Amino acid sequence: MERYNDSCGSFRKLPVTLALSVGLCFSAQATSQDSFPSKDLTYMNPFSPGGEIDVTARQQQPLLEEYFDRNVSITYRTGGGGAVGWSHLKDQPADGYTIGGFSLPHIIAQPMVRDPGYATDDLKLAYIFHSTPQVLVVREDSPVENLDDFIELARNNPASVTIGGTGEATGNHLGAVRLMREADINLTWIPFPGTGPTIPALEGGHVSALMTNSTAAYQNRDKFRALAVAWDERLPFMENVPTFQEQGYDVVEAIYRGVLVPADTPDDVVETLAAGFDTVNQEIEGKQTDMGAFVHFWGPEESAQLVERLKDEYSVLLEDL
Amino acid sequence: MDVLLAGLGNVLSVEALLLVALGTVIGLFVGCVPGLTATMSLALLVPFTFTMDPLSGLVMLGGVYTASMYGGAFSAILINTPGTPGAIATMLDGYPLARRGEGERAIVGATLASVFGGVIGFLALLLLAPVLTIAALKFGPPEYFWVAMLGLALIAALSQGMMLKGLMGGAIGMLLGTIGISPVGGESRFLFGTPALQGGVELIVALIGLFAVPEYIRMIGNARRSITTRQDGAALPFARVVKEVIRQPFNLFRSAGIGTIVGIIPGAGNNVAGLLAYSEAQRASKQPEEYGHGSMEGLCASESSNNAAVCGSMVPLLTLGVPGSPPAAVLFGALMMHGLTPGTRLFTENGALTYGFIFSLGLAALALLPVGIYGGRLILRMMANVPVGFLVPTIGLMTLLGAYSMRNSMVDVFLMVGVGLFGFVLRELGVNPATIALGLILGPIAEQGFSQAMLMGRAYDVPALALVQSPLSIALACMVLFSISLPSLRRAKRWLATRSQGE
């Protein structure tokens, strides 16, 4: 399992900072007469207002405006699980003035299972600001006390244990698929149109469990019992919840969120954007953790590496679906 | 109790009251322009609340939300286009009233019913939130399916004597609703190579097309406005309308009750609330044949229900931390951004703030009375006096802008015009466009509930049994059967009556 230096204290920002300072030197030479950004930015959100990307973008907006000394306007272009927004963004001028929020695995998995109007390579990731590792939760009053109980229940009742989450080929779904493969159990996946409706579905007992984002698990910690976290270490805000790996199942799955631009955008522009987001992300780190998000500071290179690694993993997972 | 009083105290400040008033005025404007939605305007206003303290921000947003749901009634009554999807049922009777020159009566009646519904919803939120939450949790996928079926039974009522055309309309609507990515399975359907269609047909875009475009064509064709004011020009006695509205307490309470419950069920929303209340009111009515031809009862049922649903949708947000509607999702985000986590802890940790917000929703509901009566008369006078030569291009531009602004997409404008022309032809052929809207709204809810339930039944020998597993789903299924067979039962009763008279 490749590890990211996410928790190594002050060192975690080092690679980005180095990359950025080098990038900034180049960009200063290359675009001295017309330095980016010379006009206002558009920050497109492919999901409806109120979700994680929206909340984060609204936290970033005033700080980005301060950093770039330009207006940053947030627009929405929603539908198709984000596909409408990304297929629009890929055709925008590749000058860095139109940036879009994104989430992984969506931009990798969607082109693998259907034609969403864009290819993963039409888009260039500029920055990843946080992730929400997947968490398996059941109701607080459930007789299922831990992951072993859950797996035993699923073994004894094939297909009748239901697990809810968002959509198909999403982070939630792939987390559930990984668990089914690793533990060799047969769960019934019940897709919902968003995270919102999954919460009352579990609370009302309409599904047996949820594979959900750390944000939802953290915000509903009074009502739901978290059985395991799909990450390679325990989450700082959920220290008492063990990982799947600790319990012998290699399940690691998270939804990563960040910003991207059309693929042809010049590297120095992307680096400038990443530097802005890096500064802003450090300022809102506390607010993000309060939401139950796991903050990252990954620039374009680390983001691209992650995409390459996940592409291989998902092509195997999705073939089985 | 202390937090309750503290909350009330918070709201009764001059600043908070002014913000409620400001919010309702903004909301009214947003509501009556089709295409400006509560969701979008709330999202635009949220950044402005950053500089305010959390309560002031929430109070203003709550005012906008409440008033925008009500404002939808104006355009429904005056230009036959629901400004918000919740006002579809309002239009069915409001517009015929306006056409016969009783627009003012319709607007005053709608305002009174809205205020009533808003206040009932507010009281339910304030006093019964925990109990109602438990009720809402009983609704799972099979129940959603049956609720959608119950709504679709309204097709029968909308197409008296032309059942086949009604069913046709409903089926066309459901077909339109399948465009996009399927809710279960994730396949793309009917995209015709246009990636932008992955988002499906936006409800507002279809509504503008189905209702505003034919109205527009008719206005151009006749070269005169379609609504009239009373010839004698005498002012409408306000007291008479008040009496007319309060003379139907059962209707008002039933509708507000339906609105509150439907509002609480996450995902159903106030468009379903208005339609269900309308169909229940018609079923219980002594003059069901008047519905659709300017019935005050139908108008009041729809309006009190969709306004009660506003507070209803706040129940899951505040108690479960789950937004019950898209605008509530924006409020969810606003709470998060002010560092408040929606959910039960909101009441214990930030009680004064939470109750303050709830009280402000009640105040906003009351504020609709002056704002609505005054603003409504103003808009009515404008619609009746502005020369048609100005009115036609203005409405035309507004509909185009409205469709475009939903997703900043030209595809939506083409869809709006296409659906509009299609709807116009269908209307000429006798298909009621309201049945298409009904199919479009309820089809996706039914599809999702049905396929989720079938998945849940995977382990059974007969998966369809999952549809009738809980007592609630059985009860709802019986209600559907009852409402489908009601017309035949009525006919049988009449037949028996005439036969016994003959003997």
PDB file of N, CA and C in Angstrom, chain B residues 332-380:
ATOM      1  N   PHE B 332     -28.643  24.083   5.073  1.00  0.00           N
ATOM      2  CA  PHE B 332     -27.731  23.133   5.719  1.00  0.00           C
ATOM      3  C   PHE B 332     -26.299  23.627   5.562  1.00  0.00           C
ATOM      4  N   GLY B 333     -25.939  23.973   4.327  1.00  0.00           N
ATOM      5  CA  GLY B 333     -24.601  24.484   4.058  1.00  0.00           C
ATOM      6  C   GLY B 333     -24.333  25.769   4.832  1.00  0.00           C
ATOM      7  N   ALA B 334     -25.356  26.636   4.902  1.00  0.00           N
ATOM      8  CA  ALA B 334     -25.185  27.903   5.610  1.00  0.00           C
ATOM      9  C   ALA B 334     -24.923  27.655   7.090  1.00  0.00           C
ATOM     10  N   LEU B 335     -25.646  26.701   7.673  1.00  0.00           N
ATOM     11  CA  LEU B 335     -25.423  26.367   9.079  1.00  0.00           C
ATOM     12  C   LEU B 335     -23.992  25.870   9.282  1.00  0.00           C
ATOM     13  N   MET B 336     -23.557  24.975   8.378  1.00  0.00           N
ATOM     14  CA  MET B 336     -22.205  24.424   8.486  1.00  0.00           C
ATOM     15  C   MET B 336     -21.166  25.537   8.414  1.00  0.00           C
ATOM     16  N   MET B 337     -21.415  26.493   7.516  1.00  0.00           N
ATOM     17  CA  MET B 337     -20.423  27.540   7.327  1.00  0.00           C
ATOM     18  C   MET B 337     -20.352  28.470   8.524  1.00  0.00           C
ATOM     19  N   HIS B 338     -21.439  28.556   9.268  1.00  0.00           N
ATOM     20  CA  HIS B 338     -21.393  29.337  10.499  1.00  0.00           C
ATOM     21  C   HIS B 338     -20.913  28.476  11.674  1.00  0.00           C
ATOM     22  N   GLY B 339     -20.442  27.287  11.360  1.00  0.00           N
ATOM     23  CA  GLY B 339     -19.883  26.429  12.390  1.00  0.00           C
ATOM     24  C   GLY B 339     -20.914  25.681  13.206  1.00  0.00           C
ATOM     25  N   LEU B 340     -22.143  25.569  12.695  1.00  0.00           N
ATOM     26  CA  LEU B 340     -23.184  24.844  13.425  1.00  0.00           C
ATOM     27  C   LEU B 340     -23.465  23.534  12.697  1.00  0.00           C
ATOM     28  N   THR B 341     -23.476  22.437  13.432  1.00  0.00           N
ATOM     29  CA  THR B 341     -23.778  21.168  12.794  1.00  0.00           C
ATOM     30  C   THR B 341     -25.258  20.860  12.964  1.00  0.00           C
ATOM     31  N   PRO B 342     -26.016  20.785  11.841  1.00  0.00           N
ATOM     32  CA  PRO B 342     -27.435  20.472  11.969  1.00  0.00           C
ATOM     33  C   PRO B 342     -27.623  19.101  12.622  1.00  0.00           C
ATOM     34  N   GLY B 343     -28.693  18.944  13.347  1.00  0.00           N
ATOM     35  CA  GLY B 343     -28.950  17.694  14.061  1.00  0.00           C
ATOM     36  C   GLY B 343     -29.413  18.018  15.464  1.00  0.00           C
ATOM     37  N   THR B 344     -29.746  16.983  16.219  1.00  0.00           N
ATOM     38  CA  THR B 344     -30.345  17.210  17.542  1.00  0.00           C
ATOM     39  C   THR B 344     -29.482  18.095  18.432  1.00  0.00           C
ATOM     40  N   ARG B 345     -28.150  18.017  18.266  1.00  0.00           N
ATOM     41  CA  ARG B 345     -27.292  18.807  19.141  1.00  0.00           C
ATOM     42  C   ARG B 345     -27.501  20.308  18.959  1.00  0.00           C
ATOM     43  N   LEU B 346     -28.095  20.655  17.826  1.00  0.00           N
ATOM     44  CA  LEU B 346     -28.377  22.062  17.573  1.00  0.00           C
ATOM     45  C   LEU B 346     -29.290  22.621  18.670  1.00  0.00           C
ATOM     46  N   PHE B 347     -30.255  21.800  19.105  1.00  0.00           N
ATOM     47  CA  PHE B 347     -31.210  22.270  20.103  1.00  0.00           C
ATOM     48  C   PHE B 347     -30.561  22.380  21.476  1.00  0.00           C
ATOM     49  N   THR B 348     -29.675  21.443  21.803  1.00  0.00           N
ATOM     50  CA  THR B 348     -29.081  21.462  23.132  1.00  0.00           C
ATOM     51  C   THR B 348     -27.930  22.457  23.211  1.00  0.00           C
ATOM     52  N   GLU B 349     -27.101  22.493  22.158  1.00  0.00           N
ATOM     53  CA  GLU B 349     -25.908  23.333  22.244  1.00  0.00           C
ATOM     54  C   GLU B 349     -26.165  24.771  21.810  1.00  0.00           C
ATOM     55  N   ASN B 350     -27.080  24.959  20.862  1.00  0.00           N
ATOM     56  CA  ASN B 350     -27.353  26.310  20.375  1.00  0.00           C
ATOM     57  C   ASN B 350     -28.846  26.581  20.415  1.00  0.00           C
ATOM     58  N   GLY B 351     -29.467  26.246  21.549  1.00  0.00           N
ATOM     59  CA  GLY B 351     -30.922  26.301  21.676  1.00  0.00           C
ATOM     60  C   GLY B 351     -31.512  27.654  21.326  1.00  0.00           C
ATOM     61  N   ALA B 352     -30.943  28.717  21.899  1.00  0.00           N
ATOM     62  CA  ALA B 352     -31.517  30.048  21.692  1.00  0.00           C
ATOM     63  C   ALA B 352     -31.481  30.409  20.217  1.00  0.00           C
ATOM     64  N   LEU B 353     -30.381  30.053  19.562  1.00  0.00           N
ATOM     65  CA  LEU B 353     -30.241  30.355  18.145  1.00  0.00           C
ATOM     66  C   LEU B 353     -31.244  29.556  17.317  1.00  0.00           C
ATOM     67  N   THR B 354     -31.350  28.254  17.630  1.00  0.00           N
ATOM     68  CA  THR B 354     -32.232  27.386  16.867  1.00  0.00           C
ATOM     69  C   THR B 354     -33.687  27.813  17.014  1.00  0.00           C
ATOM     70  N   TYR B 355     -34.103  28.068  18.260  1.00  0.00           N
ATOM     71  CA  TYR B 355     -35.481  28.511  18.452  1.00  0.00           C
ATOM     72  C   TYR B 355     -35.706  29.879  17.829  1.00  0.00           C
ATOM     73  N   GLY B 356     -34.675  30.722  17.884  1.00  0.00           N
ATOM     74  CA  GLY B 356     -34.783  32.032  17.237  1.00  0.00           C
ATOM     75  C   GLY B 356     -35.086  31.870  15.766  1.00  0.00           C
ATOM     76  N   PHE B 357     -34.379  30.942  15.135  1.00  0.00           N
ATOM     77  CA  PHE B 357     -34.579  30.679  13.712  1.00  0.00           C
ATOM     78  C   PHE B 357     -35.996  30.175  13.455  1.00  0.00           C
ATOM     79  N   ILE B 358     -36.469  29.251  14.321  1.00  0.00           N
ATOM     80  CA  ILE B 358     -37.818  28.710  14.150  1.00  0.00           C
ATOM     81  C   ILE B 358     -38.863  29.823  14.277  1.00  0.00           C
ATOM     82  N   PHE B 359     -38.690  30.683  15.300  1.00  0.00           N
ATOM     83  CA  PHE B 359     -39.630  31.792  15.465  1.00  0.00           C
ATOM     84  C   PHE B 359     -39.615  32.718  14.251  1.00  0.00           C
ATOM     85  N   SER B 360     -38.425  32.894  13.677  1.00  0.00           N
ATOM     86  CA  SER B 360     -38.355  33.806  12.529  1.00  0.00           C
ATOM     87  C   SER B 360     -39.141  33.242  11.348  1.00  0.00           C
ATOM     88  N   LEU B 361     -39.202  31.901  11.236  1.00  0.00           N
ATOM     89  CA  LEU B 361     -40.012  31.314  10.162  1.00  0.00           C
ATOM     90  C   LEU B 361     -41.492  31.618  10.383  1.00  0.00           C
ATOM     91  N   GLY B 362     -41.914  31.580  11.656  1.00  0.00           N
ATOM     92  CA  GLY B 362     -43.293  31.931  11.974  1.00  0.00           C
ATOM     93  C   GLY B 362     -43.575  33.387  11.629  1.00  0.00           C
ATOM     94  N   LEU B 363     -42.629  34.249  11.987  1.00  0.00           N
ATOM     95  CA  LEU B 363     -42.800  35.674  11.685  1.00  0.00           C
ATOM     96  C   LEU B 363     -42.856  35.901  10.185  1.00  0.00           C
ATOM     97  N   ALA B 364     -42.005  35.177   9.449  1.00  0.00           N
ATOM     98  CA  ALA B 364     -41.989  35.339   7.997  1.00  0.00           C
ATOM     99  C   ALA B 364     -43.342  34.940   7.424  1.00  0.00           C
ATOM    100  N   ALA B 365     -43.936  33.869   7.991  1.00  0.00           N
ATOM    101  CA  ALA B 365     -45.247  33.442   7.510  1.00  0.00           C
ATOM    102  C   ALA B 365     -46.279  34.544   7.728  1.00  0.00           C
ATOM    103  N   LEU B 366     -46.206  35.206   8.891  1.00  0.00           N
ATOM    104  CA  LEU B 366     -47.143  36.294   9.166  1.00  0.00           C
ATOM    105  C   LEU B 366     -46.860  37.500   8.270  1.00  0.00           C
ATOM    106  N   ALA B 367     -45.587  37.725   7.999  1.00  0.00           N
ATOM    107  CA  ALA B 367     -45.219  38.892   7.186  1.00  0.00           C
ATOM    108  C   ALA B 367     -45.760  38.784   5.770  1.00  0.00           C
ATOM    109  N   LEU B 368     -46.105  37.562   5.349  1.00  0.00           N
ATOM    110  CA  LEU B 368     -46.646  37.389   4.007  1.00  0.00           C
ATOM    111  C   LEU B 368     -47.962  38.148   3.848  1.00  0.00           C
ATOM    112  N   LEU B 369     -48.667  38.308   4.961  1.00  0.00           N
ATOM    113  CA  LEU B 369     -49.992  38.923   4.870  1.00  0.00           C
ATOM    114  C   LEU B 369     -49.907  40.353   4.326  1.00  0.00           C
ATOM    115  N   PRO B 370     -49.183  41.255   5.035  1.00  0.00           N
ATOM    116  CA  PRO B 370     -49.092  42.613   4.464  1.00  0.00           C
ATOM    117  C   PRO B 370     -48.322  42.641   3.146  1.00  0.00           C
ATOM    118  N   VAL B 371     -47.183  41.946   3.093  1.00  0.00           N
ATOM    119  CA  VAL B 371     -46.354  41.991   1.893  1.00  0.00           C
ATOM    120  C   VAL B 371     -47.125  41.433   0.699  1.00  0.00           C
ATOM    121  N   GLY B 372     -47.823  40.326   0.960  1.00  0.00           N
ATOM    122  CA  GLY B 372     -48.539  39.663  -0.116  1.00  0.00           C
ATOM    123  C   GLY B 372     -49.735  40.450  -0.609  1.00  0.00           C
ATOM    124  N   ILE B 373     -50.523  40.977   0.328  1.00  0.00           N
ATOM    125  CA  ILE B 373     -51.735  41.689  -0.088  1.00  0.00           C
ATOM    126  C   ILE B 373     -51.360  42.956  -0.845  1.00  0.00           C
ATOM    127  N   TYR B 374     -50.368  43.681  -0.302  1.00  0.00           N
ATOM    128  CA  TYR B 374     -49.987  44.920  -0.955  1.00  0.00           C
ATOM    129  C   TYR B 374     -49.273  44.622  -2.278  1.00  0.00           C
ATOM    130  N   GLY B 375     -48.251  43.757  -2.191  1.00  0.00           N
ATOM    131  CA  GLY B 375     -47.476  43.434  -3.392  1.00  0.00           C
ATOM    132  C   GLY B 375     -48.337  42.769  -4.451  1.00  0.00           C
ATOM    133  N   GLY B 376     -49.247  41.906  -4.009  1.00  0.00           N
ATOM    134  CA  GLY B 376     -50.094  41.176  -4.937  1.00  0.00           C
ATOM    135  C   GLY B 376     -50.981  42.111  -5.737  1.00  0.00           C
ATOM    136  N   ARG B 377     -51.563  43.092  -5.035  1.00  0.00           N
ATOM    137  CA  ARG B 377     -52.432  44.043  -5.741  1.00  0.00           C
ATOM    138  C   ARG B 377     -51.638  44.854  -6.751  1.00  0.00           C
ATOM    139  N   LEU B 378     -50.401  45.192  -6.351  1.00  0.00           N
ATOM    140  CA  LEU B 378     -49.537  45.984  -7.223  1.00  0.00           C
ATOM    141  C   LEU B 378     -49.271  45.215  -8.514  1.00  0.00           C
ATOM    142  N   ILE B 379     -48.881  43.942  -8.349  1.00  0.00           N
ATOM    143  CA  ILE B 379     -48.544  43.135  -9.530  1.00  0.00           C
ATOM    144  C   ILE B 379     -49.785  42.929 -10.404  1.00  0.00           C
ATOM    145  N   LEU B 380     -50.919  42.692  -9.737  1.00  0.00           N
ATOM    146  CA  LEU B 380     -52.160  42.479 -10.484  1.00  0.00           C
ATOM    147  C   LEU B 380     -52.501  43.704 -11.323  1.00  0.00           C
TER     148      LEU B 380
END
